[in-house]
Structure formats: structure tokens, C-alpha cells
PDB file of C-alpha atoms in Angstrom:
ATOM      1  CA  UNK A  18     -25.474 134.661 -10.761  1.00 53.00           C
ATOM      2  CA  UNK A  19     -28.013 136.931  -9.238  1.00 63.00           C
ATOM      3  CA  UNK A  20     -31.777 137.307  -8.966  1.00 64.00           C
ATOM      4  CA  UNK A  21     -33.541 140.600  -8.298  1.00 53.00           C
ATOM      5  CA  UNK A  22     -36.999 140.943  -6.807  1.00 59.00           C
ATOM      6  CA  UNK A  23     -38.890 144.114  -5.945  1.00 59.00           C
ATOM      7  CA  UNK A  24     -37.920 143.798  -2.274  1.00 63.00           C
ATOM      8  CA  UNK A  25     -34.206 143.344  -3.050  1.00 59.00           C
ATOM      9  CA  UNK A  26     -34.342 146.295  -5.463  1.00 55.00           C
ATOM     10  CA  UNK A  27     -35.983 148.514  -2.821  1.00 57.00           C
ATOM     11  CA  UNK A  28     -33.070 147.800  -0.477  1.00 62.00           C
ATOM     12  CA  UNK A  29     -30.645 149.468  -2.906  1.00 58.00           C
ATOM     13  CA  UNK A  30     -29.668 153.105  -2.420  1.00 52.00           C
ATOM     14  CA  UNK A  31     -31.797 155.449  -4.557  1.00 58.00           C
ATOM     15  CA  UNK A  32     -28.812 156.564  -6.672  1.00 55.00           C
ATOM     16  CA  UNK A  33     -27.766 153.002  -7.495  1.00 55.00           C
ATOM     17  CA  UNK A  34     -31.366 152.052  -8.217  1.00 53.00           C
ATOM     18  CA  UNK A  35     -31.581 154.986 -10.642  1.00 56.00           C
ATOM     19  CA  UNK A  36     -28.372 153.966 -12.457  1.00 53.00           C
ATOM     20  CA  UNK A  37     -29.549 150.362 -12.786  1.00 58.00           C
ATOM     21  CA  UNK A  38     -32.938 151.571 -13.994  1.00 52.00           C
ATOM     22  CA  UNK A  39     -31.392 153.814 -16.662  1.00 56.00           C
ATOM     23  CA  UNK A  40     -28.649 151.536 -17.958  1.00 59.00           C
ATOM     24  CA  UNK A  41     -29.289 147.882 -17.135  1.00 62.00           C
ATOM     25  CA  UNK A  42     -32.919 147.212 -16.245  1.00 64.00           C
ATOM     26  CA  UNK A  43     -34.309 146.992 -19.787  1.00 70.00           C
ATOM     27  CA  UNK A  44     -31.830 144.372 -21.014  1.00 77.00           C
ATOM     28  CA  UNK A  45     -32.036 142.304 -17.815  1.00 84.00           C
ATOM     29  CA  UNK A  46     -35.843 142.388 -17.841  1.00 88.00           C
ATOM     30  CA  UNK A  47     -35.987 141.458 -21.531  1.00 91.00           C
ATOM     31  CA  UNK A  48     -33.520 138.575 -21.079  1.00 91.00           C
ATOM     32  CA  UNK A  49     -35.462 137.177 -18.104  1.00 92.00           C
ATOM     33  CA  UNK A  50     -38.827 137.507 -19.890  1.00 94.00           C
ATOM     34  CA  UNK A  51     -37.474 135.957 -23.085  1.00 95.00           C
ATOM     35  CA  UNK A  52     -35.998 133.053 -21.136  1.00 96.00           C
ATOM     36  CA  UNK A  53     -39.186 132.303 -19.191  1.00 96.00           C
ATOM     37  CA  UNK A  54     -41.626 133.022 -22.025  1.00 97.00           C
ATOM     38  CA  UNK A  55     -39.805 130.668 -24.403  1.00 97.00           C
ATOM     39  CA  UNK A  56     -39.857 127.716 -22.006  1.00 96.00           C
ATOM     40  CA  UNK A  57     -42.118 124.803 -22.826  1.00 95.00           C
ATOM     41  CA  UNK A  58     -45.240 124.372 -20.739  1.00 94.00           C
ATOM     42  CA  UNK A  59     -43.621 121.401 -18.974  1.00 95.00           C
ATOM     43  CA  UNK A  60     -40.690 123.521 -17.784  1.00 97.00           C
ATOM     44  CA  UNK A  61     -43.010 126.335 -16.769  1.00 97.00           C
ATOM     45  CA  UNK A  62     -45.065 123.847 -14.747  1.00 97.00           C
ATOM     46  CA  UNK A  63     -41.876 122.715 -13.012  1.00 97.00           C
ATOM     47  CA  UNK A  64     -40.981 126.312 -12.131  1.00 97.00           C
ATOM     48  CA  UNK A  65     -44.523 127.080 -10.938  1.00 97.00           C
ATOM     49  CA  UNK A  66     -44.493 123.930  -8.800  1.00 97.00           C
ATOM     50  CA  UNK A  67     -41.176 124.927  -7.234  1.00 97.00           C
ATOM     51  CA  UNK A  68     -42.404 128.494  -6.709  1.00 97.00           C
ATOM     52  CA  UNK A  69     -45.560 127.094  -5.067  1.00 97.00           C
ATOM     53  CA  UNK A  70     -47.809 128.777  -7.603  1.00 97.00           C
ATOM     54  CA  UNK A  71     -50.932 127.382  -9.241  1.00 95.00           C
ATOM     55  CA  UNK A  72     -50.789 125.464 -12.521  1.00 94.00           C
ATOM     56  CA  UNK A  73     -52.648 128.319 -14.196  1.00 94.00           C
ATOM     57  CA  UNK A  74     -49.586 130.551 -13.736  1.00 95.00           C
ATOM     58  CA  UNK A  75     -47.720 128.408 -16.269  1.00 95.00           C
ATOM     59  CA  UNK A  76     -49.774 129.850 -19.139  1.00 95.00           C
ATOM     60  CA  UNK A  77     -48.959 133.482 -18.268  1.00 96.00           C
ATOM     61  CA  UNK A  78     -46.064 135.349 -19.766  1.00 96.00           C
ATOM     62  CA  UNK A  79     -43.710 136.671 -17.085  1.00 95.00           C
ATOM     63  CA  UNK A  80     -44.726 140.277 -17.753  1.00 94.00           C
ATOM     64  CA  UNK A  81     -48.414 139.335 -17.272  1.00 95.00           C
ATOM     65  CA  UNK A  82     -47.878 138.056 -13.728  1.00 95.00           C
ATOM     66  CA  UNK A  83     -48.349 140.168 -10.646  1.00 93.00           C
ATOM     67  CA  UNK A  84     -45.332 141.338  -8.664  1.00 90.00           C
ATOM     68  CA  UNK A  85     -45.480 138.509  -6.114  1.00 93.00           C
ATOM     69  CA  UNK A  86     -45.786 135.732  -8.713  1.00 96.00           C
ATOM     70  CA  UNK A  87     -42.935 137.207 -10.790  1.00 93.00           C
ATOM     71  CA  UNK A  88     -40.758 137.347  -7.695  1.00 92.00           C
ATOM     72  CA  UNK A  89     -41.525 133.752  -6.798  1.00 95.00           C
ATOM     73  CA  UNK A  90     -40.815 132.542 -10.351  1.00 96.00           C
ATOM     74  CA  UNK A  91     -37.491 134.392 -10.526  1.00 94.00           C
ATOM     75  CA  UNK A  92     -36.451 133.072  -7.101  1.00 93.00           C
ATOM     76  CA  UNK A  93     -37.431 129.537  -8.192  1.00 96.00           C
ATOM     77  CA  UNK A  94     -35.392 129.909 -11.385  1.00 95.00           C
ATOM     78  CA  UNK A  95     -32.397 131.143  -9.405  1.00 93.00           C
ATOM     79  CA  UNK A  96     -32.634 128.380  -6.801  1.00 94.00           C
ATOM     80  CA  UNK A  97     -33.037 125.624  -9.389  1.00 95.00           C
ATOM     81  CA  UNK A  98     -30.287 127.119 -11.556  1.00 93.00           C
ATOM     82  CA  UNK A  99     -27.924 126.836  -8.596  1.00 91.00           C
ATOM     83  CA  UNK A 100     -29.099 123.344  -7.697  1.00 93.00           C
ATOM     84  CA  UNK A 101     -28.836 122.009 -11.247  1.00 93.00           C
ATOM     85  CA  UNK A 102     -25.597 123.669 -12.253  1.00 85.00           C
ATOM     86  CA  UNK A 103     -23.518 121.681 -14.742  1.00 75.00           C
ATOM     87  CA  UNK A 104     -20.427 122.213 -12.568  1.00 67.00           C
ATOM     88  CA  UNK A 105     -22.201 120.981  -9.446  1.00 69.00           C
ATOM     89  CA  UNK A 106     -23.185 117.716 -11.127  1.00 67.00           C
ATOM     90  CA  UNK A 107     -19.809 117.021 -12.701  1.00 71.00           C
ATOM     91  CA  UNK A 108     -17.883 114.051 -11.331  1.00 75.00           C
ATOM     92  CA  UNK A 109     -20.347 112.828  -8.690  1.00 84.00           C
ATOM     93  CA  UNK A 110     -22.620 109.816  -8.650  1.00 89.00           C
ATOM     94  CA  UNK A 111     -26.363 110.304  -8.781  1.00 91.00           C
ATOM     95  CA  UNK A 112     -27.070 109.582  -5.116  1.00 92.00           C
ATOM     96  CA  UNK A 113     -24.453 112.138  -4.018  1.00 92.00           C
ATOM     97  CA  UNK A 114     -25.997 114.718  -6.340  1.00 92.00           C
ATOM     98  CA  UNK A 115     -29.459 113.985  -4.915  1.00 94.00           C
ATOM     99  CA  UNK A 116     -28.106 114.285  -1.362  1.00 93.00           C
ATOM    100  CA  UNK A 117     -26.957 117.832  -2.143  1.00 92.00           C
ATOM    101  CA  UNK A 118     -30.455 118.911  -3.173  1.00 95.00           C
ATOM    102  CA  UNK A 119     -32.758 120.452  -0.599  1.00 95.00           C
ATOM    103  CA  UNK A 120     -36.027 118.665   0.085  1.00 96.00           C
ATOM    104  CA  UNK A 121     -37.967 121.130  -2.089  1.00 96.00           C
ATOM    105  CA  UNK A 122     -35.447 120.827  -4.943  1.00 97.00           C
ATOM    106  CA  UNK A 123     -35.615 117.022  -4.800  1.00 97.00           C
ATOM    107  CA  UNK A 124     -39.438 117.140  -4.701  1.00 97.00           C
ATOM    108  CA  UNK A 125     -39.423 119.410  -7.766  1.00 97.00           C
ATOM    109  CA  UNK A 126     -37.042 117.035  -9.554  1.00 97.00           C
ATOM    110  CA  UNK A 127     -39.292 114.038  -8.891  1.00 97.00           C
ATOM    111  CA  UNK A 128     -42.357 115.998 -10.019  1.00 97.00           C
ATOM    112  CA  UNK A 129     -40.519 117.017 -13.195  1.00 97.00           C
ATOM    113  CA  UNK A 130     -39.671 113.340 -13.757  1.00 97.00           C
ATOM    114  CA  UNK A 131     -43.387 112.504 -13.548  1.00 97.00           C
ATOM    115  CA  UNK A 132     -42.987 110.418 -10.405  1.00 97.00           C
ATOM    116  CA  UNK A 133     -45.354 110.055  -7.489  1.00 95.00           C
ATOM    117  CA  UNK A 134     -45.000 110.649  -3.774  1.00 94.00           C
ATOM    118  CA  UNK A 135     -44.382 106.893  -3.382  1.00 94.00           C
ATOM    119  CA  UNK A 136     -41.179 107.068  -5.446  1.00 95.00           C
ATOM    120  CA  UNK A 137     -40.154 110.321  -3.787  1.00 95.00           C
ATOM    121  CA  UNK A 138     -40.446 108.702  -0.343  1.00 95.00           C
ATOM    122  CA  UNK A 139     -38.043 105.899  -1.223  1.00 94.00           C
ATOM    123  CA  UNK A 140     -34.403 106.337  -0.183  1.00 94.00           C
ATOM    124  CA  UNK A 141     -32.716 108.471  -2.830  1.00 91.00           C
ATOM    125  CA  UNK A 142     -29.531 106.376  -2.686  1.00 92.00           C
ATOM    126  CA  UNK A 143     -31.481 103.630  -4.523  1.00 94.00           C
ATOM    127  CA  UNK A 144     -30.812 105.569  -7.727  1.00 94.00           C
ATOM    128  CA  UNK A 145     -27.333 104.012  -7.860  1.00 92.00           C
ATOM    129  CA  UNK A 146     -28.899 100.538  -8.076  1.00 93.00           C
ATOM    130  CA  UNK A 147     -29.396  99.512 -11.726  1.00 92.00           C
ATOM    131  CA  UNK A 148     -32.628  97.700 -10.792  1.00 94.00           C
ATOM    132  CA  UNK A 149     -34.245 100.863  -9.377  1.00 94.00           C
ATOM    133  CA  UNK A 150     -37.466 101.334 -11.357  1.00 94.00           C
ATOM    134  CA  UNK A 151     -37.498 105.145 -11.200  1.00 96.00           C
ATOM    135  CA  UNK A 152     -33.754 105.557 -11.826  1.00 96.00           C
ATOM    136  CA  UNK A 153     -33.906 106.350 -15.560  1.00 96.00           C
ATOM    137  CA  UNK A 154     -36.707 108.899 -15.154  1.00 97.00           C
ATOM    138  CA  UNK A 155     -34.825 110.793 -12.443  1.00 96.00           C
ATOM    139  CA  UNK A 156     -31.527 110.734 -14.347  1.00 95.00           C
ATOM    140  CA  UNK A 157     -33.307 112.025 -17.456  1.00 96.00           C
ATOM    141  CA  UNK A 158     -34.980 114.786 -15.402  1.00 97.00           C
ATOM    142  CA  UNK A 159     -31.638 115.765 -13.820  1.00 95.00           C
ATOM    143  CA  UNK A 160     -30.041 116.057 -17.249  1.00 93.00           C
ATOM    144  CA  UNK A 161     -32.986 118.076 -18.581  1.00 95.00           C
ATOM    145  CA  UNK A 162     -32.829 120.550 -15.704  1.00 95.00           C
ATOM    146  CA  UNK A 163     -29.048 120.878 -15.902  1.00 93.00           C
ATOM    147  CA  UNK A 164     -29.379 121.594 -19.618  1.00 92.00           C
ATOM    148  CA  UNK A 165     -32.296 124.000 -19.109  1.00 92.00           C
ATOM    149  CA  UNK A 166     -30.547 126.167 -16.545  1.00 90.00           C
ATOM    150  CA  UNK A 167     -27.277 126.138 -18.464  1.00 87.00           C
ATOM    151  CA  UNK A 168     -28.897 128.728 -20.738  1.00 86.00           C
ATOM    152  CA  UNK A 169     -30.508 130.935 -18.079  1.00 90.00           C
ATOM    153  CA  UNK A 170     -29.489 134.611 -18.070  1.00 90.00           C
ATOM    154  CA  UNK A 171     -26.679 135.473 -15.660  1.00 86.00           C
ATOM    155  CA  UNK A 172     -28.872 138.056 -13.943  1.00 85.00           C
ATOM    156  CA  UNK A 173     -32.554 137.238 -13.480  1.00 86.00           C
ATOM    157  CA  UNK A 174     -34.982 139.949 -12.536  1.00 84.00           C
ATOM    158  CA  UNK A 175     -38.615 140.110 -11.529  1.00 82.00           C
ATOM    159  CA  UNK A 176     -38.460 143.905 -11.534  1.00 75.00           C
ATOM    160  CA  UNK A 177     -39.965 145.776 -14.453  1.00 78.00           C
ATOM    161  CA  UNK A 178     -37.692 148.632 -15.636  1.00 72.00           C
ATOM    162  CA  UNK A 179     -40.235 151.301 -14.695  1.00 71.00           C
ATOM    163  CA  UNK A 180     -40.274 150.007 -11.090  1.00 69.00           C
ATOM    164  CA  UNK A 181     -36.682 151.205 -10.593  1.00 56.00           C
ATOM    165  CA  UNK A 182     -37.833 154.790 -10.983  1.00 62.00           C
ATOM    166  CA  UNK A 183     -40.500 154.606  -8.255  1.00 60.00           C
TER     167      UNK A 183
END
């Protein structure tokens, strides 16, 4: 799984950049745009939150965003896709899974679950306790994000095809 931003693309040799631009950029760009543009507003809000963008960005189509916002969205998608991989979650209890998440990934998960800072600040290992009041919301949010990123394109790109030729 890979994510391309304008800065990562500019680090490629000119010849390789040209080949990617001619043969692969259109399909990768279309797949990334289709994936993002077809997400519900709730999922877009989650991605914008993780990318540290404003709520208003969630109503834009990916191709309507500026270069920086597109790059941040694609990096957020890639990071969350890795964090909420079906294989990563398999066979571990919920508290172990939460312990593997970075602070920003866990914060995004709790936001996606509709929880407050008060719940976020509680010890995450409480999720294994059946009496934990926020347990079901977090488990549901984990399953939603695992399912969501299961269908993400293998290669995500924030780079418009025409940018490869510049």
C-alpha cells in the first residue's frame, strides 16, 4: 500500500515520473477520487479531522481541494488504512488493538465514535470491561473503520495526472 503526494512525486527521477504520468496516473487518480468522493459525510469528517483540516473540507470533492489539502487527506487515508487493517485487528482483544494505535489515530477513532474528550482521557484498557459505558461505541467505530479501509485503493494519490508532466 502506498500514498503519493506532490512532494513524494517530485522526489522521483524525471524519467520515472514521466512513465507514471503516461501509464498509471490517470487510473490511480480516478480510483482515489472515486473512493473519497463516494464516502459519506461522516467518513469524510473523520478523514478531515485526522488530516487536521476544517469541517468545511468534508463537502469538497477531492479534485476540488488545493494541493496541500489533497496531500493531507491522502496521507490521513493511508495512515488510517494501515491502523485499521483487517489483518492487524485479527486475533487481538480490543485493548491490545487500541494500544497499537498512535495517539492521533486513537483520538480520531474516539471522535468517529462520537465520544468526548472525557471518554478519550479514560484508560483505553477499560474497553475490555463489559461495564465500560463507551465500549460498544468504540467497538462499532473500530469495525466501521476496518470495513471502510478494506475497500481503499491499493495506491492512493493526491497528485493530479497533469502534475506528473510539470
